[in-house]
Short mmCIF file of C-alpha atoms and ligand atoms in Angstrom, two decimals:
data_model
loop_
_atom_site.label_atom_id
_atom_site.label_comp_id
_atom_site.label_asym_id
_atom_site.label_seq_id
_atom_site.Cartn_x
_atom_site.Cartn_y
_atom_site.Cartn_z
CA UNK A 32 -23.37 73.40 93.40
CA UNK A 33 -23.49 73.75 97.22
CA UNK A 34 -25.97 71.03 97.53
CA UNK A 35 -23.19 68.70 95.50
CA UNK A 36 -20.62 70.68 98.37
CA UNK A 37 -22.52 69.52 101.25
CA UNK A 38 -23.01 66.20 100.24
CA UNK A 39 -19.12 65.74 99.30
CA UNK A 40 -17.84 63.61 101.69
CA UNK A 41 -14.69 65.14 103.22
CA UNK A 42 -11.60 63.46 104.75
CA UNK A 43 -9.50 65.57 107.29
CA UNK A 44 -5.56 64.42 108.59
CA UNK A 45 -5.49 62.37 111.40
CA UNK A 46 -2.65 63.92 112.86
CA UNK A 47 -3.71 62.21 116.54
CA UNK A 48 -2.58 58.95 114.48
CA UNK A 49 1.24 59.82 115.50
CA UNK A 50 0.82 59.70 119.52
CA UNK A 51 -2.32 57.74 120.26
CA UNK A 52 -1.79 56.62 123.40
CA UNK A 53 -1.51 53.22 124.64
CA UNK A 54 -3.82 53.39 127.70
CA UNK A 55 -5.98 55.73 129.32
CA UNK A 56 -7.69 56.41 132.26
CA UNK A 57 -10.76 58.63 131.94
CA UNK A 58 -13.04 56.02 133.02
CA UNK A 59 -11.41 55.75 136.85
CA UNK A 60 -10.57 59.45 137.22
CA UNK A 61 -14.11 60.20 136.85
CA UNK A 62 -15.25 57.76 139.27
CA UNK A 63 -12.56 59.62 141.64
CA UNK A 64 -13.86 62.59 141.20
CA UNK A 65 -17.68 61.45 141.81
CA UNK A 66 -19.01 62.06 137.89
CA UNK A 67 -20.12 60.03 135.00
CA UNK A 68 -18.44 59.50 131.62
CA UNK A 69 -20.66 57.35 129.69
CA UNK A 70 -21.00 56.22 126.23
CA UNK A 71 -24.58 55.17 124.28
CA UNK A 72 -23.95 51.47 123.53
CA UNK A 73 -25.85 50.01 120.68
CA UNK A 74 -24.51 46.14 120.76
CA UNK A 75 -22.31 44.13 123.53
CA UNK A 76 -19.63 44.04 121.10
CA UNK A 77 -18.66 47.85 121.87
CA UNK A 78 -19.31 47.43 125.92
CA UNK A 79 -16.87 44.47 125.72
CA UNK A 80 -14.29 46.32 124.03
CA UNK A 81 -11.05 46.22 125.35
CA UNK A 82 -11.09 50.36 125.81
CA UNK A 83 -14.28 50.50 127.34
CA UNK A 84 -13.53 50.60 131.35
CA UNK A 85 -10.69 53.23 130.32
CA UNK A 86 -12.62 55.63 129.04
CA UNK A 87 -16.31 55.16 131.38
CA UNK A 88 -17.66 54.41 134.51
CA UNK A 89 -21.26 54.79 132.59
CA UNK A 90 -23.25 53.70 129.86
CA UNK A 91 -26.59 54.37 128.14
CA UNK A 92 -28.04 51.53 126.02
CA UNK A 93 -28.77 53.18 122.73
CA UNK A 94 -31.99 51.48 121.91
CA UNK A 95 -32.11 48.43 123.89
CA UNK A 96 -34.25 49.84 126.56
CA UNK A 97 -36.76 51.31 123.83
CA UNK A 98 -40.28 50.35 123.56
CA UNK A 99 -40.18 49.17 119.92
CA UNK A 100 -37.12 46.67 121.20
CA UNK A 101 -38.50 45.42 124.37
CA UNK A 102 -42.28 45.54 123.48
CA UNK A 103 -42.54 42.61 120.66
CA UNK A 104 -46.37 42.98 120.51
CA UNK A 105 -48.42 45.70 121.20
CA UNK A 106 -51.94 44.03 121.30
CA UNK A 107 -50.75 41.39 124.08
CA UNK A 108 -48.12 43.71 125.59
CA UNK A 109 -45.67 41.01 125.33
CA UNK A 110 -41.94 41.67 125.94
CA UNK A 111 -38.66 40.24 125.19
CA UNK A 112 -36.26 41.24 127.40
CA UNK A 113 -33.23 38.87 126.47
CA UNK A 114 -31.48 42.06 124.57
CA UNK A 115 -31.89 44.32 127.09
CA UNK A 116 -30.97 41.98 130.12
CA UNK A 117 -28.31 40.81 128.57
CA UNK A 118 -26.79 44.34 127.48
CA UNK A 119 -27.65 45.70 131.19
CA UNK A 120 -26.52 42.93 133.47
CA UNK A 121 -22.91 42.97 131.93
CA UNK A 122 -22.42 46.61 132.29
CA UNK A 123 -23.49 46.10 135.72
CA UNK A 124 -20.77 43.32 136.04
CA UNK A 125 -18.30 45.36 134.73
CA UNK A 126 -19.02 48.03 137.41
CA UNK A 127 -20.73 50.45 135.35
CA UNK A 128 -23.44 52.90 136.13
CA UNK A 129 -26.66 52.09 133.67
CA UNK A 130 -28.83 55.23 132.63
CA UNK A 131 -32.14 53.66 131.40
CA UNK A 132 -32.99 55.32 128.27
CA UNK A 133 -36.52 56.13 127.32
CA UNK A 134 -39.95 54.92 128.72
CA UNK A 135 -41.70 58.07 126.82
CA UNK A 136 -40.28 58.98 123.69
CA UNK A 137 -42.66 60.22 120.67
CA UNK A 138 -40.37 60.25 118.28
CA UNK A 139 -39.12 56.85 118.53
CA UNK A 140 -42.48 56.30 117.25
CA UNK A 141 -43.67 59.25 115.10
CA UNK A 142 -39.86 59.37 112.91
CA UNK A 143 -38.31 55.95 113.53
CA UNK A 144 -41.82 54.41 113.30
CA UNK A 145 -40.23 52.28 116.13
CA UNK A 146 -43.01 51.02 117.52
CA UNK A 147 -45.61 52.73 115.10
CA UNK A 148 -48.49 53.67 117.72
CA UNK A 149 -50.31 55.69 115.04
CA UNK A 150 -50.85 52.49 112.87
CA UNK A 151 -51.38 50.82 115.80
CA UNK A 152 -54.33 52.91 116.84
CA UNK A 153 -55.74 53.33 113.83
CA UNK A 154 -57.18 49.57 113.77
CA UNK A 155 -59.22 50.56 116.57
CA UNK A 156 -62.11 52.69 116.76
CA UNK A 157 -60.94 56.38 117.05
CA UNK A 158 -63.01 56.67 120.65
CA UNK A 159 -60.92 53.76 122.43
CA UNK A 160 -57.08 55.43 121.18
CA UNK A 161 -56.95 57.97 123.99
CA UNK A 162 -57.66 55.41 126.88
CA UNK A 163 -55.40 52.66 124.46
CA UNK A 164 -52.40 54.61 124.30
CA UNK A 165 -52.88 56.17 128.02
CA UNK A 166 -52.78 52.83 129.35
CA UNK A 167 -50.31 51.40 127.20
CA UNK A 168 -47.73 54.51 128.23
CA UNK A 169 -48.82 53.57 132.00
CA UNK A 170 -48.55 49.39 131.44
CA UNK A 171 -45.05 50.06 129.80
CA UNK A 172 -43.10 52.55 132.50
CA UNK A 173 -44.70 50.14 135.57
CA UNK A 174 -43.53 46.69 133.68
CA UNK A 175 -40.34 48.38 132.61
CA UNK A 176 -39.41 50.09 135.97
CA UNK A 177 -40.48 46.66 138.11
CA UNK A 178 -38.07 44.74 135.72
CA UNK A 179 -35.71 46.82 136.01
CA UNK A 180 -35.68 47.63 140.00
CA UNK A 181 -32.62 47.74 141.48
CA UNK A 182 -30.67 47.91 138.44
CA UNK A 183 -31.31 50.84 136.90
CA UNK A 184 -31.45 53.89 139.26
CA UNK A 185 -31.83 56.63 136.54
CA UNK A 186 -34.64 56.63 133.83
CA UNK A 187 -35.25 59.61 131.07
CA UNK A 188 -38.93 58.71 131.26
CA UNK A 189 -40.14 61.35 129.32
CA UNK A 190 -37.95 61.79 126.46
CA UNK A 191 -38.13 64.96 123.77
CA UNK A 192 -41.14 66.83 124.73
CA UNK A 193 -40.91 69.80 122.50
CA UNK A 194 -40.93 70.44 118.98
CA UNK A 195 -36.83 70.22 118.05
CA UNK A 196 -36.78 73.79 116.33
CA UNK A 197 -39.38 76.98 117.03
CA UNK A 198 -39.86 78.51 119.68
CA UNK A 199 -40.59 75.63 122.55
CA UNK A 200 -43.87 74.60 121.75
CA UNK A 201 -45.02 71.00 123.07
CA UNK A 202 -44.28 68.70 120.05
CA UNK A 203 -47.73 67.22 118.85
CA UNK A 204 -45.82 63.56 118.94
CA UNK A 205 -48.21 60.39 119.23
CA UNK A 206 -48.75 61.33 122.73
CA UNK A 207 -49.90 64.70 122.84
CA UNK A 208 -51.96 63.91 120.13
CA UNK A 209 -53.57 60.96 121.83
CA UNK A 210 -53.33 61.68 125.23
CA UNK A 211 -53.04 65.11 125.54
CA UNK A 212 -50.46 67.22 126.87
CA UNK A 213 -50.80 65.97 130.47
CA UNK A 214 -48.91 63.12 128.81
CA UNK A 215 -45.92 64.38 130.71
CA UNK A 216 -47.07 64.63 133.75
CA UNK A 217 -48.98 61.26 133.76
CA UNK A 218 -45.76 59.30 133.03
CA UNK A 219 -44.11 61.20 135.52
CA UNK A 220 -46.00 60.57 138.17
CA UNK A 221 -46.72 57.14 136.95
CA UNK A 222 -42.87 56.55 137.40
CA UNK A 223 -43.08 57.66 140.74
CA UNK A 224 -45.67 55.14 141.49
CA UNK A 225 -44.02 52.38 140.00
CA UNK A 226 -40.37 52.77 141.89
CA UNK A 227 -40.26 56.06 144.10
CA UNK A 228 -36.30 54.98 144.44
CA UNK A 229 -35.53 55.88 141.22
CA UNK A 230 -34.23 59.33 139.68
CA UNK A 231 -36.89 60.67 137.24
CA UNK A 232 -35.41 62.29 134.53
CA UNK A 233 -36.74 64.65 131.80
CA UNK A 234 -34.78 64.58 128.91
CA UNK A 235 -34.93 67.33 125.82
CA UNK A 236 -32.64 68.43 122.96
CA UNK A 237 -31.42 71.90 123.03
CA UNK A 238 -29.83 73.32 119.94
CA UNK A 239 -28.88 76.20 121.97
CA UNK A 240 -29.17 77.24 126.13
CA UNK A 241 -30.45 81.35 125.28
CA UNK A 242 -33.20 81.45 122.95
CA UNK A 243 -36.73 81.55 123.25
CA UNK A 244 -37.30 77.42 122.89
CA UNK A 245 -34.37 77.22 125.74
CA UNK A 246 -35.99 79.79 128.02
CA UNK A 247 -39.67 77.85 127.37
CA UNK A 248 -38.03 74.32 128.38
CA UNK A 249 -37.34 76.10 131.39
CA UNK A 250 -40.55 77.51 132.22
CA UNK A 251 -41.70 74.10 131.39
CA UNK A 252 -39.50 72.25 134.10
CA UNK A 253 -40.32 74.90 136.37
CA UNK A 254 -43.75 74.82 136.23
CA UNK A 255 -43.87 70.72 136.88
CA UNK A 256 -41.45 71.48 139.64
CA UNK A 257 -44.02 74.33 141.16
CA UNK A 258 -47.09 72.02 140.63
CA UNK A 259 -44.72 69.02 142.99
CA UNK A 260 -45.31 66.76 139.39
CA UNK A 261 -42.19 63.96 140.50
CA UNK A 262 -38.96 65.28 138.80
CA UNK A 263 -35.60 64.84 140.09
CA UNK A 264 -33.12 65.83 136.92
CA UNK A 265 -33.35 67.05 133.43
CA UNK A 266 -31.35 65.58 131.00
CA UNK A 267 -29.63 67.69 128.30
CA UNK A 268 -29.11 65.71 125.40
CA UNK A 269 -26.38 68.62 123.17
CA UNK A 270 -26.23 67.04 119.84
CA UNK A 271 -24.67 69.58 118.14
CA UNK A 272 -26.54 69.23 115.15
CA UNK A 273 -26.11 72.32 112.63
CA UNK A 274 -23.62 74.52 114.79
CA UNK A 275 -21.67 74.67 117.85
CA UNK A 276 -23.00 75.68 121.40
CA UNK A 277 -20.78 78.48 122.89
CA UNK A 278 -19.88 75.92 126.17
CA UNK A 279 -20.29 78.55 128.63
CA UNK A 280 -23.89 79.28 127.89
CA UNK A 281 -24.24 75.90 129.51
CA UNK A 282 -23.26 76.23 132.89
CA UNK A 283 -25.31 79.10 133.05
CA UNK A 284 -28.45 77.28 132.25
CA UNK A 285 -27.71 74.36 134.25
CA UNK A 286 -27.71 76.64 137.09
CA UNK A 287 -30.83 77.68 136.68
CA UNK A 288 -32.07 74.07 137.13
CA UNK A 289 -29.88 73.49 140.57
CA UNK A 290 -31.48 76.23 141.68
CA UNK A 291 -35.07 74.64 141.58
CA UNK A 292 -33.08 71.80 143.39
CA UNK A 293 -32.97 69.77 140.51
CA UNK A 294 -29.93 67.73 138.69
CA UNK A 295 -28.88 68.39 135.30
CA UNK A 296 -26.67 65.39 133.41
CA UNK A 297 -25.23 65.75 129.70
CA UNK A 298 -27.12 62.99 128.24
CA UNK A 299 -26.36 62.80 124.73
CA UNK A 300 -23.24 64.55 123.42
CA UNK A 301 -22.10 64.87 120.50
CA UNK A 302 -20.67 67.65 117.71
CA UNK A 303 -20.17 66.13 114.08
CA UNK A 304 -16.81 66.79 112.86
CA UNK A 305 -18.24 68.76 109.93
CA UNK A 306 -19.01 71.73 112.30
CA UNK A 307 -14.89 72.07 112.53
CA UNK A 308 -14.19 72.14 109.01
CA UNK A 309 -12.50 75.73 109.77
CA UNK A 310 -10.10 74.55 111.93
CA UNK A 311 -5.93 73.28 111.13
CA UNK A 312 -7.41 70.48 112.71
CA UNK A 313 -10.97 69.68 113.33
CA UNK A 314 -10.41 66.49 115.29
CA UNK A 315 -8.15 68.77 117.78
CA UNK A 316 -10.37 71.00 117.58
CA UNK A 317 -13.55 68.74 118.45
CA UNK A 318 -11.56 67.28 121.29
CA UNK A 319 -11.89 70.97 122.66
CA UNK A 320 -15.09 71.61 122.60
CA UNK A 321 -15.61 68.47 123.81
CA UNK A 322 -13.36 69.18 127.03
CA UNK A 323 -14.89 72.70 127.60
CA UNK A 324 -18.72 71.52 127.49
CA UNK A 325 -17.63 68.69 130.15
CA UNK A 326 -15.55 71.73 131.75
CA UNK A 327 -19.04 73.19 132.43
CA UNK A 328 -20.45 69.68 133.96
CA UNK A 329 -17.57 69.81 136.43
CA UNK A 330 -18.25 73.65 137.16
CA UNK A 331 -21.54 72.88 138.30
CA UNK A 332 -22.31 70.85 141.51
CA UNK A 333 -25.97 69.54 140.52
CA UNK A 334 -24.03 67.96 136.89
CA UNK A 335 -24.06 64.75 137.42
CA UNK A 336 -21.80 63.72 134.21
CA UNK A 337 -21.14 64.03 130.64
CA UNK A 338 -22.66 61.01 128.60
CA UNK A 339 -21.23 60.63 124.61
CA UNK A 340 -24.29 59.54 121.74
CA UNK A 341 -21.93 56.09 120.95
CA UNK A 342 -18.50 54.79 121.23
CA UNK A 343 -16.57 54.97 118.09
CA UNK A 344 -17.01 56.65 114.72
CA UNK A 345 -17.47 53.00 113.04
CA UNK A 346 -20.99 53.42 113.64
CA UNK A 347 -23.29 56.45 114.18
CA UNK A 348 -27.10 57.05 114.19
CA UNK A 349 -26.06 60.53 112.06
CA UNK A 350 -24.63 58.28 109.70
CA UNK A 351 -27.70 56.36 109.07
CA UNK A 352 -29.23 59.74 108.25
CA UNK A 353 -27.20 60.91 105.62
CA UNK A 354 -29.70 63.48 104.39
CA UNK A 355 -29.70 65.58 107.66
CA UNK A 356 -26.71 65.03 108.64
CA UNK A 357 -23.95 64.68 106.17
CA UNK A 358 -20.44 62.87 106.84
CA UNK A 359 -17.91 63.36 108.16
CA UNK A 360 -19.86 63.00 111.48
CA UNK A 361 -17.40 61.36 113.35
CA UNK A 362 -18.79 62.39 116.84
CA UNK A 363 -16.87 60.17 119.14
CA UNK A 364 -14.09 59.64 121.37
CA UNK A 365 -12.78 56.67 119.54
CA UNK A 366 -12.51 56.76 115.96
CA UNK A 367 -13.41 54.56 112.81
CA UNK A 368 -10.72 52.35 114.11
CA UNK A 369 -11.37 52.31 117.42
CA UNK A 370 -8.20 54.67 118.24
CA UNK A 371 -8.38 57.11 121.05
CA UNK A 372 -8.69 60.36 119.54
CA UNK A 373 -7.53 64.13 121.05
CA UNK A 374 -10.65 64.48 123.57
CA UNK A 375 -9.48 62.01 125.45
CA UNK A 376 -6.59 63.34 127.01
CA UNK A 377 -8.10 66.93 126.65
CA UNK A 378 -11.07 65.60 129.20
CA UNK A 379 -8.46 63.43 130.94
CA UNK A 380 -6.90 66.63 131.79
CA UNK A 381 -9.49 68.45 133.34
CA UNK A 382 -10.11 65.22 135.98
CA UNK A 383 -6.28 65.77 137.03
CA UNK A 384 -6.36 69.36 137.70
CA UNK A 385 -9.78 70.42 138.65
CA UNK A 386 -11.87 67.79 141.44
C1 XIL B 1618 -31.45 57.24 118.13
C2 XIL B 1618 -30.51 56.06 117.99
O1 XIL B 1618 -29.19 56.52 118.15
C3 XIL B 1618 -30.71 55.39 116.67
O2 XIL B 1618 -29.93 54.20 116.56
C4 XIL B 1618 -32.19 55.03 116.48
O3 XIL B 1618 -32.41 54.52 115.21
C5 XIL B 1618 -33.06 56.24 116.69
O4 XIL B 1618 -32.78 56.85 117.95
N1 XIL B 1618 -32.28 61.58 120.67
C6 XIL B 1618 -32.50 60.52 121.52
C7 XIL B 1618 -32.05 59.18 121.14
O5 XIL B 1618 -32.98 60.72 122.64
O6 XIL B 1618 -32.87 58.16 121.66
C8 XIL B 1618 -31.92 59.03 119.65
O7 XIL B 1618 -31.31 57.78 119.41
C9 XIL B 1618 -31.10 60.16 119.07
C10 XIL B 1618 -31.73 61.49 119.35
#
């Protein structure tokens, strides 16, 4: 029975229908106040969209920038960047700040099999994959961060380095497995080498800012920090993924990284609208949470903005994962029909009173 419950897709009342506004201006009063609001674009369709420029100043290409999109063949390390340039070069037309999203990311290939570097290194013989993949990892940040110099300023070039639940152990991805846990600190500093301009980001999901896995990401950033490994920000992705994160254990946490003299940016938020089925009105009730974790960004000097996981609740990577993450997702600030749901004016709100 409560497998049949959670799989039951569920329709809440759009009561935002009845004063949707016409136009809004999130997008400029953030660039007033100095911050990014961004969105994770996954096609130009959505960054040419009419609402775009009122809602951001920022954008993060969902999977454009990805190895397994640019890279089109591992053995010649061959790219195509015609996707990518394209997607990039308009939302730096349009006046938008580009975060370059992810030079190291396991996962990508380990879940999404996007590259698959395991297959990949498997045709060879088992003493050449540790120098293979080490120089791949190197080959790709230097190509990627001399194409895109100048352009893109910020780059999560590690992406995900610990094991999503437990208790903050380094996930045994491709990488660590291959190259051993220096991994991280070789792509750092190989970033560094390539473009000492840019911001180097490490990027991790949290599913909460107190326990033990929070506290270890910590000691982990601190540690890099102590040992001068190249690190200018850490990116917090918060995808709320099975339960809400009590917003003010955030600024808390984010403190902790200003005070190694570090930036902190919300990279990836999101909170499916499943997690509000207790409320009159979850989409109200998102658009809360949703104003008082960007409450916390503004609280904090070293937050550098508040970026969304997509643009509108057409589309969503959760949906394309129905078994972990069952509908109603619904995570963002636009909905299935690209109408401007109650965050909006919630965040909008914050801009007018509080910078
Ligand atoms: C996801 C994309 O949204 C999907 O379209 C893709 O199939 C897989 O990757 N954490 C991250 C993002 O850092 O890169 C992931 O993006 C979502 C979780």
């Amino acid at each position: 029975m409560s497998a049949l419950w959670i799989y039951y897709p569920r329709e809440y009342i759009r009561s935002y229908l009845a004063s949707v506004p016409e136009t809004v201006s999130l997008g400029n009063k953030a660039s007033l106040a100095g911050v990014n609001v961004g969105a994770a674009v996954r096609d130009m369709n959505q960054l040419n969209d009419s609402r775009y420029l009122q809602l951001y100043n920022s954008v993060t290409p969902e999977n454009a920038l990805k190895l397994g999109r640019v890279m089109t063949d591992l053995d010649t390390q061959t790219y195509d960047f015609e996707e990518a340039d394209a997607l990039v070069n308009h939302a730096l037309a349009m006046g938008l700040n580009v975060r370059g999203h992810a030079l190291v990311f396991g996962k990508a290939s380990d879940m999404f099999k996007s590259p698959d570097l395991d297959a990949w290194l498997e045709q060879y013989p088992e003493t050449q994959r540790s120098a293979m993949l080490t120089q791949l990892m190197r080959q790709h940040i230097s190509v990627m961060l001399q194409h895109y110099r100048g352009r893109i300023h910020t780059w999560d070039v590690v992406n995900e380095v610990l094991d999503l639940f437990g208790n903050g152990n380094i996930e045994k991805n491709v990488f660590q497995r291959y190259v051993g846990e220096d991994y991280i600190e070789i792509a750092l500093r190989t970033a560094k080498e390539a473009d000492e301009t840019i911001k180097i980001v490490l990027n991790e999901q949290l599913n909460n800012y107190t326990d033990n896995r929070a506290e270890a990401f910590f000691e982990l950033i601190k540690s890099l920090v102590e040992r001068g490994v190249p690190l200018d920000g850490v990116g917090l992705q918060a995808h709320n993924l099975y339960s809400l994160t009590p917003p003010h254990t955030l600024k808390a946490y984010m403190k902790r990284f200003a005070a190694l003299g570090l930036s902190v940016e919300i990279t990836e938020l999101e909170a499916r609208l499943k997690l509000f089925s207790n409320f009159d009105d979850p989409y109200l009730a998102q658009g809360k949470f949703y104003r008082d974790i960007t409450q916390q960004c503004l609280d904090v000097k070293a937050c550098l903005g508040v970026t969304f996981w997509g643009y509108s609740d057409e589309t969503s990577w959760m949906n394309e994962l129905p078994y972990l993450f069952p509908v109603p997702n619904e995570p963002y600030l636009l909905d299935i029909n690209r109408k401007v749901k109650p965050a909006v004016s919630l965040i909008e709100s914050l801009f007018d009173s509080n910078r």
